[in-house]
XYZ file of C-alpha atoms in Angstrom:
105
model
C -13.311 13.824 17.419
C -9.693 14.307 17.445
C -8.255 17.920 16.421
C -4.660 18.705 15.749
C -3.302 22.693 14.635
C -1.134 22.921 12.104
C 1.621 22.380 14.135
C 0.563 19.293 15.533
C 0.095 17.798 11.826
C 3.227 18.994 10.372
C 4.919 17.561 12.691
C 3.123 14.368 12.644
C 3.837 13.879 9.115
C 7.256 15.231 8.936
C 7.045 18.642 7.717
C 7.387 22.156 7.865
C 3.923 24.859 9.353
C 5.341 25.894 6.203
C 4.123 23.047 4.482
C 0.701 22.355 5.813
C -0.104 27.102 5.213
C 1.015 25.958 1.975
C -0.871 23.095 1.194
C -3.657 24.343 2.691
C -3.514 27.647 -0.062
C -3.343 25.423 -2.128
C -6.651 24.082 -1.619
C -4.525 20.983 -1.131
C -5.543 20.641 2.841
C -8.023 22.963 3.957
C -8.736 22.525 8.143
C -12.083 20.769 9.093
C -12.644 23.435 11.720
C -11.355 27.186 13.289
C -10.387 27.742 17.492
C -12.210 30.149 19.137
C -9.026 32.062 18.616
C -9.042 31.111 15.199
C -6.160 28.208 15.046
C -7.028 25.690 12.125
C -7.687 22.697 13.660
C -7.200 19.479 11.852
C -9.163 15.966 11.880
C -7.563 12.648 11.418
C -9.591 12.309 8.340
C -7.144 15.274 7.303
C -4.080 13.961 8.707
C -4.152 10.967 6.612
C -4.928 12.934 3.857
C -1.484 14.896 4.472
C 0.726 11.521 4.733
C -0.762 10.580 1.208
C -0.562 14.464 0.137
C 3.696 13.740 1.351
C 3.418 9.784 -0.291
C 2.417 10.846 -3.741
C 4.473 14.258 -3.374
C 6.990 11.626 -2.720
C 7.338 9.265 -5.333
C 7.062 12.563 -8.108
C 3.950 13.690 -8.743
C 3.054 17.388 -8.498
C 0.942 18.967 -6.679
C -1.261 19.507 -9.429
C -1.394 15.603 -9.966
C -2.332 15.019 -6.658
C -4.132 18.363 -6.597
C -5.694 16.658 -9.749
C -5.892 12.780 -7.753
C -7.814 14.788 -4.626
C -10.442 16.203 -6.130
C -11.640 13.296 -8.718
C -15.200 10.337 -8.489
C -13.012 8.124 -9.082
C -8.774 8.799 -7.767
C -8.151 5.124 -8.241
C -8.889 5.164 -11.905
C -6.394 8.762 -11.866
C -3.184 7.653 -9.496
C -3.412 4.210 -11.762
C -2.656 6.808 -14.959
C -0.430 8.902 -13.219
C 1.908 5.853 -11.401
C 1.502 4.339 -14.526
C 3.008 7.712 -16.321
C 5.685 8.114 -13.984
C 6.666 4.797 -14.358
C 7.692 5.580 -17.977
C 9.083 8.924 -17.258
C 10.856 6.791 -15.252
C 12.606 3.909 -17.699
C 12.902 6.972 -20.186
C 14.750 8.858 -17.123
C 16.954 5.511 -16.497
C 17.990 5.304 -20.349
C 18.644 8.496 -20.742
C 21.550 8.188 -17.414
C 22.718 4.809 -18.787
C 23.632 6.345 -22.214
C 25.201 9.190 -20.317
C 27.253 6.362 -18.376
C 28.266 4.873 -21.854
C 29.496 8.365 -23.289
C 31.707 8.581 -19.968
C 32.371 5.274 -19.681
């Protein structure tokens, strides 16, 4: 089993160490184990989970929504609902921006 330190998973996912620590504190990403010296160690599954968190965050989902997805018994269904909701919100935002642009013109 591969074990990654906080710094290694942060670098592999292009986030800061502080972000990984924050996700740990929020309960989104718990380390699989601790080293003898007490350092957090993450597995390949943890790394995959962090990558998923980052993708979901990049499409605009809140950390609370992401937590709901990850802790759900049916994550695919929850994700679909949230993505549909996000898509509708983006559509509303686009309409509002187009109205603003029309007003400016």
